[in-house]
Tab-separated table of C-alpha atoms in Angstrom:
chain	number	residue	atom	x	y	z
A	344	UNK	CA	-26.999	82.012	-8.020
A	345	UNK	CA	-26.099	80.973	-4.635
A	346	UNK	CA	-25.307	77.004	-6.301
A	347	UNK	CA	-22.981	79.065	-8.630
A	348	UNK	CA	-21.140	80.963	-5.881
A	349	UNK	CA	-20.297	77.797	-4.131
A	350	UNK	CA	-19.387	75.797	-7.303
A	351	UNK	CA	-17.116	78.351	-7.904
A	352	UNK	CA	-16.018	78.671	-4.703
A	353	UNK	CA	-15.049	74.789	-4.152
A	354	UNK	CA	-13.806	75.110	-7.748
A	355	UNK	CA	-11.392	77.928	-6.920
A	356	UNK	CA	-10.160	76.162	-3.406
A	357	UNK	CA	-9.373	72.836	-5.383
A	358	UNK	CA	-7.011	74.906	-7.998
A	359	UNK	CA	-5.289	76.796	-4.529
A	360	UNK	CA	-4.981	73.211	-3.109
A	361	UNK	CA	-3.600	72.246	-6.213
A	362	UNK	CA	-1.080	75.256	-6.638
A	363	UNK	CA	-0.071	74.752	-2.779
A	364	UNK	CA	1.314	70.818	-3.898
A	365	UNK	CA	2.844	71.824	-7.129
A	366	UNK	CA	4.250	75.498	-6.224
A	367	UNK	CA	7.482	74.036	-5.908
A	368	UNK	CA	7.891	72.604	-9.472
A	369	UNK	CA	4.516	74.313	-11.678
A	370	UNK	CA	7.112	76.871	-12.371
A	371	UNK	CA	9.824	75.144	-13.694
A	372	UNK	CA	6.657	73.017	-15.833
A	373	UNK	CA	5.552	76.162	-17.089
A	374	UNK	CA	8.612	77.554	-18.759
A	375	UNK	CA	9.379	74.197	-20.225
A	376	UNK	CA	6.289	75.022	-21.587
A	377	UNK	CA	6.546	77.631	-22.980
A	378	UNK	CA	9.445	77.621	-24.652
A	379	UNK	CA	8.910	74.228	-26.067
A	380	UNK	CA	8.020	75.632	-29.303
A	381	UNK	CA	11.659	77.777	-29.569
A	382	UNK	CA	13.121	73.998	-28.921
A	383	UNK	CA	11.167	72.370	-31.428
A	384	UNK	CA	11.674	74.924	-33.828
A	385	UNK	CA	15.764	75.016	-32.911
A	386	UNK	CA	16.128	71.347	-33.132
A	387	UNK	CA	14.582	70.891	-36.033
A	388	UNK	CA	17.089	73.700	-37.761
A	389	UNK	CA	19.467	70.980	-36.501
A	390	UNK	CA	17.617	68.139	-38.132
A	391	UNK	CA	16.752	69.700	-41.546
A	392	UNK	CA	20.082	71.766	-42.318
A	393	UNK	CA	19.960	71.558	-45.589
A	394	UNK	CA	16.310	72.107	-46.381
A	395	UNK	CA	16.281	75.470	-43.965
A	396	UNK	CA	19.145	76.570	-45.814
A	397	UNK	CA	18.092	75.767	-49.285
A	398	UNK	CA	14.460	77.220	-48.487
A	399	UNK	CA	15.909	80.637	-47.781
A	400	UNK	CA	18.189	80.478	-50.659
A	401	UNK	CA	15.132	80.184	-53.147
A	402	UNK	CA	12.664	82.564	-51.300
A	403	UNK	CA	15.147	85.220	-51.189
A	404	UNK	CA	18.248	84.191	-53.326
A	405	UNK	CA	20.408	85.314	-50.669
A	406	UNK	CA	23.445	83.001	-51.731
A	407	UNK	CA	24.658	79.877	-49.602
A	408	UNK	CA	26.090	82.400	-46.986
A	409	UNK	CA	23.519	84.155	-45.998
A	410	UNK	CA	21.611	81.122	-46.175
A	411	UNK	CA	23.918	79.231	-43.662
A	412	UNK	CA	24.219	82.258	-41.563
A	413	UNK	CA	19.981	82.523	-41.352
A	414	UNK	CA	20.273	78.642	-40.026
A	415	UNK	CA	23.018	78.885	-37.473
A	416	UNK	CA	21.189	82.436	-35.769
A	417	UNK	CA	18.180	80.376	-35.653
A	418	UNK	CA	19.887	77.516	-34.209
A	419	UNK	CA	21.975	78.764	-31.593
A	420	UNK	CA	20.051	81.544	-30.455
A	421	UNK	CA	16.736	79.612	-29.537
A	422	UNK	CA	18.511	76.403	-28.192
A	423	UNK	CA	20.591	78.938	-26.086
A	424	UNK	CA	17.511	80.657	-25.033
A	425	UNK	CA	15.858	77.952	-24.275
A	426	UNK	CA	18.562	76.704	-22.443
A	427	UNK	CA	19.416	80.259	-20.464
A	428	UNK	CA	15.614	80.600	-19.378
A	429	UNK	CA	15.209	76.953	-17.745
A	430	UNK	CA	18.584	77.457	-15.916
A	431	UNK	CA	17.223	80.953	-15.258
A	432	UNK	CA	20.205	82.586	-15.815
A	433	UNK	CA	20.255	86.230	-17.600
A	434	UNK	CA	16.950	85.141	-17.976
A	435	UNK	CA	16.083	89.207	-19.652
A	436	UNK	CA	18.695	88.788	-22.109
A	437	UNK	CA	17.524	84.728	-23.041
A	438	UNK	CA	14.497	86.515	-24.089
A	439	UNK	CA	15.802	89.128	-25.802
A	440	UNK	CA	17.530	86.775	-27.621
A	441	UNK	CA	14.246	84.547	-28.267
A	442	UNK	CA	12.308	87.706	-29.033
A	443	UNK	CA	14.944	88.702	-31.770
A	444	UNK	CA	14.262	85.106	-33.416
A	445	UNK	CA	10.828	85.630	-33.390
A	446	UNK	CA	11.361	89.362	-35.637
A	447	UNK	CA	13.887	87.668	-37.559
A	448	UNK	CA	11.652	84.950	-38.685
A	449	UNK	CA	8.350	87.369	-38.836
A	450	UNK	CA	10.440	88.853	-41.313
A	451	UNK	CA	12.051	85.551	-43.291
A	452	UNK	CA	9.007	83.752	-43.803
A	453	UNK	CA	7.071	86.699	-44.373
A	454	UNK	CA	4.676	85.975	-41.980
A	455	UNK	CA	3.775	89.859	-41.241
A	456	UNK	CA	0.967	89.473	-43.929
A	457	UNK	CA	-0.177	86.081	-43.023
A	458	UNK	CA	-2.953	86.423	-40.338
A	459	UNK	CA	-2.692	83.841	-38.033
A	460	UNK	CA	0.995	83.231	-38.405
A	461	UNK	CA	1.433	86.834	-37.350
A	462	UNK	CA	-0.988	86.381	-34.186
A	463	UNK	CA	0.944	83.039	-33.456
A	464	UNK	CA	4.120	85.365	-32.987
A	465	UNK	CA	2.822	88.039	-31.434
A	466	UNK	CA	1.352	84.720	-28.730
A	467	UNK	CA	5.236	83.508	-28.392
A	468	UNK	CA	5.785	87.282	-27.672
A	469	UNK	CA	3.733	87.296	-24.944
A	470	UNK	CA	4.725	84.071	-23.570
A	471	UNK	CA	8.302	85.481	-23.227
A	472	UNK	CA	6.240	88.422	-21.708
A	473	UNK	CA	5.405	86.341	-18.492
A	474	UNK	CA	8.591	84.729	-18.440
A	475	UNK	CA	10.616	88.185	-18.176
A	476	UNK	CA	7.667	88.814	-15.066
A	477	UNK	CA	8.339	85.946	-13.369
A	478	UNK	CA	12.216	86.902	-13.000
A	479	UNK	CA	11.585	90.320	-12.082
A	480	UNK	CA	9.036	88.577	-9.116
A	481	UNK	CA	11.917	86.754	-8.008
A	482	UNK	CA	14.799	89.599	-8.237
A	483	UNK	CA	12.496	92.119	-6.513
A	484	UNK	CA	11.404	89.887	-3.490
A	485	UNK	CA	14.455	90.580	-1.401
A	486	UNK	CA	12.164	90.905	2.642
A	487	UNK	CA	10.954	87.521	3.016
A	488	UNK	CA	7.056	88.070	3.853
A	489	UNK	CA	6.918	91.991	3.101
A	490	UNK	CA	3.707	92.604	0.550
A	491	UNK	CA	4.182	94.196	-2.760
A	492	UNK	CA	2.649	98.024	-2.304
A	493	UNK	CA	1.951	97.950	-6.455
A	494	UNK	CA	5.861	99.763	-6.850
A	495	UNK	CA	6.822	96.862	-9.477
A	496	UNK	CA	5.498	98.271	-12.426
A	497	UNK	CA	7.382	96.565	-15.150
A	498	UNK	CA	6.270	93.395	-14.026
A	499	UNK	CA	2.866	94.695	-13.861
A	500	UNK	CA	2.760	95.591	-17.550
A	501	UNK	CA	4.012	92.809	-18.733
A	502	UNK	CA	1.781	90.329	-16.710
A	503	UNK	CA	-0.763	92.558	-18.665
A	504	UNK	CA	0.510	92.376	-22.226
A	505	UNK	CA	0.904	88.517	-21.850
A	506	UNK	CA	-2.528	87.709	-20.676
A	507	UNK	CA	-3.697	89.825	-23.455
A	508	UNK	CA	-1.338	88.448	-26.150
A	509	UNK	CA	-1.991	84.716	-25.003
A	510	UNK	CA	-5.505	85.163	-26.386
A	511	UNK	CA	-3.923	86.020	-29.436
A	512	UNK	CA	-2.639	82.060	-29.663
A	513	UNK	CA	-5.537	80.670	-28.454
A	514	UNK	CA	-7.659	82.279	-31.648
A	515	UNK	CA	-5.209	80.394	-33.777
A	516	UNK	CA	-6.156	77.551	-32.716
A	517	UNK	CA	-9.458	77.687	-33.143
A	518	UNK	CA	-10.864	76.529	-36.881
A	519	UNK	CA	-13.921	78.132	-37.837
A	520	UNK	CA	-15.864	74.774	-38.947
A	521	UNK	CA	-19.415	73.494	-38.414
A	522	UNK	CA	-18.460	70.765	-35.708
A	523	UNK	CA	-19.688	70.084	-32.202
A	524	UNK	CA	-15.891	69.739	-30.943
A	525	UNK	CA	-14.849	73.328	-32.517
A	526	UNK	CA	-18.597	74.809	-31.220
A	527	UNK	CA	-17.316	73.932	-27.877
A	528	UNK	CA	-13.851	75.182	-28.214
A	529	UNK	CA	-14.769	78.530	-29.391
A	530	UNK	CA	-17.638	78.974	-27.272
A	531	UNK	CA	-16.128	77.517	-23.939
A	532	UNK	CA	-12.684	77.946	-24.704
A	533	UNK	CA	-13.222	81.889	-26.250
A	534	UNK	CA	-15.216	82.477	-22.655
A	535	UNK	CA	-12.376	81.291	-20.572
A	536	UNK	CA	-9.984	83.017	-22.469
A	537	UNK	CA	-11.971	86.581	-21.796
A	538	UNK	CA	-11.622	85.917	-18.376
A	539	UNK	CA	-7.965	85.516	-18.217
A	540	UNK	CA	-7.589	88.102	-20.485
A	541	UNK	CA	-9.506	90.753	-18.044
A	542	UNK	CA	-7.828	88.795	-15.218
A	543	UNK	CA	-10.933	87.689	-13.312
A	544	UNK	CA	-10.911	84.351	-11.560
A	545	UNK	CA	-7.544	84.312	-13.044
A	546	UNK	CA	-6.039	81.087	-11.366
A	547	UNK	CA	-9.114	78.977	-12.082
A	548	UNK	CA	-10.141	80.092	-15.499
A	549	UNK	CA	-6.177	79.264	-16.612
A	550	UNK	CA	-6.433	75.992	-14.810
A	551	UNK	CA	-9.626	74.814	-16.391
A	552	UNK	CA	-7.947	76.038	-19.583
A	553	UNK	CA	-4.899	73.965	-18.934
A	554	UNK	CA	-6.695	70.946	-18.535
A	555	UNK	CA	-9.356	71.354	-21.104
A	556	UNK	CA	-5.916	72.147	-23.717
A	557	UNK	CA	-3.621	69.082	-22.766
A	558	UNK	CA	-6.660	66.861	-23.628
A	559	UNK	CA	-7.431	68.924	-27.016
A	560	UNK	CA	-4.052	68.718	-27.983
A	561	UNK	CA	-3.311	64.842	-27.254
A	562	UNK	CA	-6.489	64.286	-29.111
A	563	UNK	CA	-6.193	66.830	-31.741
A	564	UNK	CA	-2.296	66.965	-32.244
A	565	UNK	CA	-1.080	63.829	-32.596
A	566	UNK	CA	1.353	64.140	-34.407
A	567	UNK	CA	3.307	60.642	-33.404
A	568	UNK	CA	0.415	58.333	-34.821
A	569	UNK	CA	1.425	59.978	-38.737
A	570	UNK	CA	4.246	58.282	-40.568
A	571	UNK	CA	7.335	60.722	-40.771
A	572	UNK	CA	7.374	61.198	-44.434
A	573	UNK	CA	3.798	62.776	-44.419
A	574	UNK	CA	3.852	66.795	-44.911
A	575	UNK	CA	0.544	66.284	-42.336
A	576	UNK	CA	2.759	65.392	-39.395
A	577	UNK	CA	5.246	68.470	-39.623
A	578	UNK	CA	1.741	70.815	-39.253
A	579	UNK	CA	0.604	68.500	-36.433
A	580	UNK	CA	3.601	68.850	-34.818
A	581	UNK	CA	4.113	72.847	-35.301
A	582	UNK	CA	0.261	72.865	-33.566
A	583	UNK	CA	0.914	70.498	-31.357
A	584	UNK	CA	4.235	72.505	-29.704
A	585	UNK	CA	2.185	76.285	-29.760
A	586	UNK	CA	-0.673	74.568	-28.435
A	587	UNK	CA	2.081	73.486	-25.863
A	588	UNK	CA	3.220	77.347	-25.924
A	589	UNK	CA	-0.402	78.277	-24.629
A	590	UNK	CA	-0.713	75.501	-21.926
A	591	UNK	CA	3.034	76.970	-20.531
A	592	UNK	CA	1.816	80.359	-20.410
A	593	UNK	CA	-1.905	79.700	-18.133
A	594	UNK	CA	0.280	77.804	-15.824
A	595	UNK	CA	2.558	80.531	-15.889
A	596	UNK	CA	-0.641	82.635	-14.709
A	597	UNK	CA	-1.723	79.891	-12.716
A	598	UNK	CA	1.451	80.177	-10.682
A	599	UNK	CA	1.970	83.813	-10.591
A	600	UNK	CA	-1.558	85.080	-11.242
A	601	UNK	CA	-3.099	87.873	-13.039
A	602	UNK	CA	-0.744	91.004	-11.689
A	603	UNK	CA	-1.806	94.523	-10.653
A	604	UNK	CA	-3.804	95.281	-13.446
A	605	UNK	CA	-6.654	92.700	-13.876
A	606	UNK	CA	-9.968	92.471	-11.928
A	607	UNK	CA	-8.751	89.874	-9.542
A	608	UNK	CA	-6.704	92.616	-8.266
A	609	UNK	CA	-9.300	95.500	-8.116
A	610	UNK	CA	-11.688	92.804	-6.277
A	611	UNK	CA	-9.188	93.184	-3.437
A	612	UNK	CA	-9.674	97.097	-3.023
A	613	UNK	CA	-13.253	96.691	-3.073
Protein backbone atom coordinates (compact mmCIF):
# COMPACT_ATOMS: atom_id res chain seq x y z
CA UNK A 1 0.00 0.00 0.00
CA UNK A 2 2.62 2.29 1.12
CA UNK A 3 4.64 1.48 -2.68
CA UNK A 4 1.22 2.62 -4.10
CA UNK A 5 0.96 5.88 -2.13
CA UNK A 6 4.32 6.95 -3.29
CA UNK A 7 3.89 5.81 -6.94
CA UNK A 8 1.09 7.85 -6.95
CA UNK A 9 2.48 10.44 -5.25
CA UNK A 10 5.69 10.91 -7.65
CA UNK A 11 3.12 10.21 -10.38
CA UNK A 12 0.91 13.14 -9.39
CA UNK A 13 4.11 15.66 -8.78
CA UNK A 14 5.45 14.79 -12.39
CA UNK A 15 1.84 15.82 -14.01
CA UNK A 16 2.03 19.33 -11.52
CA UNK A 17 5.64 19.72 -12.87
CA UNK A 18 4.34 19.18 -16.11
CA UNK A 19 1.23 21.60 -15.86
CA UNK A 20 3.67 24.31 -14.17
CA UNK A 21 5.88 24.28 -17.89
CA UNK A 22 2.92 24.12 -20.12
CA UNK A 23 0.26 26.37 -18.07
CA UNK A 24 0.99 29.03 -20.32
CA UNK A 25 -0.02 27.36 -23.65
CA UNK A 26 -2.01 23.66 -22.40
CA UNK A 27 -4.93 25.94 -22.62
CA UNK A 28 -4.85 27.30 -25.82
CA UNK A 29 -3.80 23.18 -26.88
CA UNK A 30 -6.81 22.13 -25.29
CA UNK A 31 -9.46 24.12 -27.06
CA UNK A 32 -7.80 23.48 -30.35
CA UNK A 33 -8.66 20.31 -29.21
CA UNK A 34 -11.58 20.26 -28.70
CA UNK A 35 -13.09 21.88 -31.21
CA UNK A 36 -11.13 20.16 -33.85
CA UNK A 37 -13.95 18.01 -34.66
CA UNK A 38 -16.49 21.32 -35.36
CA UNK A 39 -13.40 22.26 -37.89
CA UNK A 40 -13.19 19.08 -39.49
CA UNK A 41 -16.70 18.72 -39.78
CA UNK A 42 -17.02 22.67 -41.15
CA UNK A 43 -14.31 22.27 -43.63
CA UNK A 44 -15.34 19.43 -45.00
CA UNK A 45 -19.05 21.15 -45.69
CA UNK A 46 -16.61 23.35 -47.65
CA UNK A 47 -14.96 20.50 -49.46
CA UNK A 48 -18.01 18.31 -50.30
CA UNK A 49 -20.73 21.09 -51.22
CA UNK A 50 -22.43 19.31 -53.38
CA UNK A 51 -22.64 15.90 -51.77
CA UNK A 52 -23.89 17.64 -48.23
CA UNK A 53 -26.38 19.32 -50.18
CA UNK A 54 -27.56 16.55 -52.36
CA UNK A 55 -27.56 14.11 -49.20
CA UNK A 56 -30.13 16.25 -47.46
CA UNK A 57 -32.10 16.72 -50.52
CA UNK A 58 -32.73 12.82 -50.78
CA UNK A 59 -33.08 12.05 -46.98
CA UNK A 60 -35.59 14.65 -46.57
CA UNK A 61 -36.60 16.04 -50.08
CA UNK A 62 -36.36 19.39 -48.78
CA UNK A 63 -35.72 21.06 -52.31
CA UNK A 64 -32.24 22.64 -53.38
CA UNK A 65 -33.00 25.59 -50.93
CA UNK A 66 -33.33 24.19 -47.99
CA UNK A 67 -30.66 21.98 -48.95
CA UNK A 68 -28.15 24.89 -49.59
CA UNK A 69 -29.38 26.70 -46.61
CA UNK A 70 -28.67 23.25 -44.23
CA UNK A 71 -24.88 23.52 -45.80
CA UNK A 72 -24.11 27.18 -45.38
CA UNK A 73 -25.59 27.06 -41.29
CA UNK A 74 -23.32 24.23 -40.95
CA UNK A 75 -20.54 25.93 -42.54
CA UNK A 76 -20.41 29.22 -41.16
CA UNK A 77 -21.58 28.62 -37.85
CA UNK A 78 -18.89 25.95 -36.76
CA UNK A 79 -15.91 27.60 -38.66
CA UNK A 80 -17.09 30.84 -36.84
CA UNK A 81 -17.25 29.03 -33.64
CA UNK A 82 -14.36 27.57 -33.93
CA UNK A 83 -12.82 30.58 -34.82
CA UNK A 84 -14.65 32.88 -31.88
CA UNK A 85 -13.57 30.25 -29.11
CA UNK A 86 -9.65 30.13 -30.01
CA UNK A 87 -9.63 34.00 -30.20
CA UNK A 88 -11.76 33.75 -27.05
CA UNK A 89 -13.95 36.27 -27.92
CA UNK A 90 -17.88 36.01 -26.95
CA UNK A 91 -16.61 32.84 -26.20
CA UNK A 92 -20.63 31.92 -24.46
CA UNK A 93 -22.22 32.84 -27.57
CA UNK A 94 -19.33 30.71 -29.98
CA UNK A 95 -20.77 27.91 -28.10
CA UNK A 96 -24.09 28.59 -28.31
CA UNK A 97 -23.60 28.75 -31.71
CA UNK A 98 -21.59 25.28 -31.82
CA UNK A 99 -24.17 23.76 -29.50
CA UNK A 100 -27.05 24.79 -31.97
CA UNK A 101 -25.02 22.80 -34.80
CA UNK A 102 -24.77 19.98 -32.78
CA UNK A 103 -29.13 19.92 -32.29
CA UNK A 104 -29.38 20.82 -35.77
CA UNK A 105 -27.46 17.91 -36.99
CA UNK A 106 -28.84 15.43 -34.04
CA UNK A 107 -31.84 16.20 -35.78
CA UNK A 108 -30.68 16.04 -39.79
CA UNK A 109 -28.98 12.90 -39.67
CA UNK A 110 -31.27 11.45 -37.35
CA UNK A 111 -28.86 10.50 -35.06
CA UNK A 112 -31.33 10.74 -31.86
CA UNK A 113 -32.05 6.95 -32.43
CA UNK A 114 -28.62 5.87 -33.28
CA UNK A 115 -26.81 4.92 -29.99
CA UNK A 116 -23.48 5.87 -30.15
CA UNK A 117 -23.91 8.72 -32.57
CA UNK A 118 -26.24 10.21 -29.99
CA UNK A 119 -23.58 9.67 -27.03
CA UNK A 120 -20.88 11.13 -29.48
CA UNK A 121 -23.05 14.44 -29.38
CA UNK A 122 -24.02 14.56 -26.17
CA UNK A 123 -19.55 14.12 -25.66
CA UNK A 124 -19.13 17.39 -28.07
CA UNK A 125 -21.80 18.84 -25.66
CA UNK A 126 -19.84 18.47 -22.89
CA UNK A 127 -16.68 19.47 -24.39
CA UNK A 128 -18.28 22.91 -25.11
CA UNK A 129 -19.33 22.40 -21.39
CA UNK A 130 -15.66 22.97 -20.14
CA UNK A 131 -14.96 25.44 -22.62
CA UNK A 132 -17.93 27.86 -21.42
CA UNK A 133 -16.06 27.02 -17.60
CA UNK A 134 -12.93 27.97 -18.53
CA UNK A 135 -14.21 31.60 -19.64
CA UNK A 136 -16.27 32.09 -16.73
CA UNK A 137 -12.68 31.13 -14.60
CA UNK A 138 -11.14 33.83 -16.38
CA UNK A 139 -14.08 36.63 -16.27
CA UNK A 140 -14.64 35.95 -12.55
CA UNK A 141 -10.91 36.18 -11.38
CA UNK A 142 -10.83 39.93 -11.14
CA UNK A 143 -8.30 40.07 -7.23
CA UNK A 144 -5.17 38.67 -8.38
CA UNK A 145 -4.38 35.87 -5.60
CA UNK A 146 -7.90 36.02 -3.71
CA UNK A 147 -9.25 32.11 -3.40
CA UNK A 148 -12.53 31.12 -4.82
CA UNK A 149 -15.00 30.67 -1.52
CA UNK A 150 -17.22 27.98 -3.89
CA UNK A 151 -19.63 31.40 -5.00
CA UNK A 152 -19.04 30.42 -8.87
CA UNK A 153 -21.61 28.05 -9.28
CA UNK A 154 -22.20 28.00 -12.96
CA UNK A 155 -18.82 27.10 -13.55
CA UNK A 156 -19.11 24.51 -11.00
CA UNK A 157 -21.94 22.71 -12.79
CA UNK A 158 -20.66 22.73 -15.80
CA UNK A 159 -17.10 21.44 -14.86
CA UNK A 160 -19.51 18.66 -13.55
CA UNK A 161 -21.68 17.93 -16.57
CA UNK A 162 -18.48 17.82 -18.79
CA UNK A 163 -16.50 15.36 -16.83
CA UNK A 164 -19.57 13.32 -16.79
CA UNK A 165 -20.49 13.74 -20.49
CA UNK A 166 -16.75 13.15 -21.63
CA UNK A 167 -17.23 9.55 -20.52
CA UNK A 168 -19.98 9.50 -22.75
CA UNK A 169 -17.22 9.83 -25.86
CA UNK A 170 -14.87 7.75 -24.47
CA UNK A 171 -17.59 4.61 -24.53
CA UNK A 172 -17.80 5.31 -28.21
CA UNK A 173 -14.75 4.57 -28.74
CA UNK A 174 -14.48 1.57 -27.30
CA UNK A 175 -15.46 -1.68 -29.69
CA UNK A 176 -16.71 -4.50 -27.85
CA UNK A 177 -14.32 -7.26 -29.58
CA UNK A 178 -12.32 -10.21 -28.24
CA UNK A 179 -8.77 -8.49 -28.58
CA UNK A 180 -5.97 -7.89 -26.13
CA UNK A 181 -5.69 -4.09 -27.39
CA UNK A 182 -9.64 -3.40 -26.81
CA UNK A 183 -9.35 -5.69 -23.26
CA UNK A 184 -6.96 -3.07 -22.26
CA UNK A 185 -8.80 -0.09 -23.45
CA UNK A 186 -11.96 -0.91 -21.78
CA UNK A 187 -10.54 -2.21 -18.75
CA UNK A 188 -7.74 0.50 -18.21
CA UNK A 189 -9.18 3.11 -20.15
CA UNK A 190 -13.09 2.53 -18.55
CA UNK A 191 -11.10 2.73 -14.92
CA UNK A 192 -9.49 6.00 -15.68
CA UNK A 193 -12.41 7.36 -17.06
CA UNK A 194 -14.47 6.59 -13.55
CA UNK A 195 -12.02 8.50 -11.92
CA UNK A 196 -12.31 11.62 -13.86
CA UNK A 197 -15.74 11.22 -13.98
CA UNK A 198 -16.06 11.26 -9.91
CA UNK A 199 -13.19 13.78 -10.07
CA UNK A 200 -10.62 11.92 -7.97
CA UNK A 201 -6.96 12.27 -8.82
CA UNK A 202 -8.43 14.38 -11.46
CA UNK A 203 -5.19 15.97 -13.02
CA UNK A 204 -3.35 12.65 -13.20
CA UNK A 205 -6.02 10.25 -14.23
CA UNK A 206 -6.76 12.92 -17.39
CA UNK A 207 -3.08 13.07 -18.03
CA UNK A 208 -2.46 9.37 -18.16
CA UNK A 209 -5.60 9.40 -20.32
CA UNK A 210 -4.16 11.97 -22.62
CA UNK A 211 -1.19 10.15 -23.25
CA UNK A 212 -2.50 6.67 -23.35
CA UNK A 213 -5.30 8.41 -26.26
CA UNK A 214 -2.75 10.33 -28.58
CA UNK A 215 -0.92 6.95 -28.94
CA UNK A 216 -4.37 4.94 -29.52
CA UNK A 217 -5.41 7.29 -31.93
CA UNK A 218 -2.06 7.65 -34.11
CA UNK A 219 -2.09 3.92 -34.06
CA UNK A 220 -5.69 3.27 -34.39
CA UNK A 221 -6.83 6.35 -36.56
CA UNK A 222 -4.78 6.69 -39.23
CA UNK A 223 -6.54 7.90 -41.40
CA UNK A 224 -3.56 9.49 -43.78
CA UNK A 225 -2.00 5.95 -44.62
CA UNK A 226 -5.76 5.11 -46.66
CA UNK A 227 -6.02 6.31 -50.23
CA UNK A 228 -8.66 9.23 -50.44
CA UNK A 229 -11.17 7.50 -52.53
CA UNK A 230 -11.73 4.73 -49.83
CA UNK A 231 -15.21 5.19 -47.81
CA UNK A 232 -12.68 3.59 -44.83
CA UNK A 233 -10.69 6.80 -44.56
CA UNK A 234 -13.73 9.30 -44.12
CA UNK A 235 -14.71 6.89 -40.78
CA UNK A 236 -11.02 6.96 -39.77
CA UNK A 237 -10.93 10.38 -40.01
CA UNK A 238 -14.48 11.22 -38.22
CA UNK A 239 -12.75 8.83 -35.20
CA UNK A 240 -9.72 10.10 -35.49
CA UNK A 241 -10.98 14.08 -34.89
CA UNK A 242 -13.62 12.93 -31.69
CA UNK A 243 -10.95 10.89 -30.44
CA UNK A 244 -9.12 14.34 -30.79
CA UNK A 245 -12.43 15.91 -29.12
CA UNK A 246 -11.73 13.64 -25.96
CA UNK A 247 -7.90 14.27 -25.70
CA UNK A 248 -8.97 18.40 -25.79
CA UNK A 249 -11.35 17.98 -23.12
CA UNK A 250 -8.80 15.85 -20.21
CA UNK A 251 -6.38 18.56 -20.92
CA UNK A 252 -9.01 20.91 -20.48
CA UNK A 253 -9.38 19.13 -16.91
CA UNK A 254 -5.85 18.76 -16.71
CA UNK A 255 -5.50 22.52 -16.80
CA UNK A 256 -8.42 23.60 -14.86
CA UNK A 257 -9.13 20.49 -12.80
CA UNK A 258 -12.10 18.74 -11.55
CA UNK A 259 -14.24 21.93 -10.00
CA UNK A 260 -16.23 22.12 -6.75
CA UNK A 261 -18.07 19.15 -7.11
CA UNK A 262 -15.73 16.09 -7.50
CA UNK A 263 -13.79 14.21 -4.75
CA UNK A 264 -10.58 16.02 -5.34
CA UNK A 265 -12.40 18.85 -3.92
CA UNK A 266 -14.10 17.19 -0.85
CA UNK A 267 -10.45 15.65 -0.08
CA UNK A 268 -9.58 19.26 0.73
CA UNK A 269 -12.34 19.69 3.54
CA UNK A 270 -11.37 16.56 5.03
Amino acid sequence: MNSNNAWLGKAEDFADQFLRLSKNYLPHIARLCLVSTFLEDGLRMWWQWTEQREYMDISWGCGYFIATLFVIINLVGQLGGVVMVLLRKRVEIACGILFSIVVLQTIAYQILWDVQFLFRNLALVGGLALVVAESKKEARSIFAGVPSLGENKPKTYLMLGGRILLVFMFLTLVRFEFSVMQLFQLVIGGMLMCLVAIGFRTKLSSFMLVLWLTLFNIYMNAFWTIPAYKPMRDFLKYDFFQTMSVIGGLLMLVSLGPGGVSMDEHKKQW
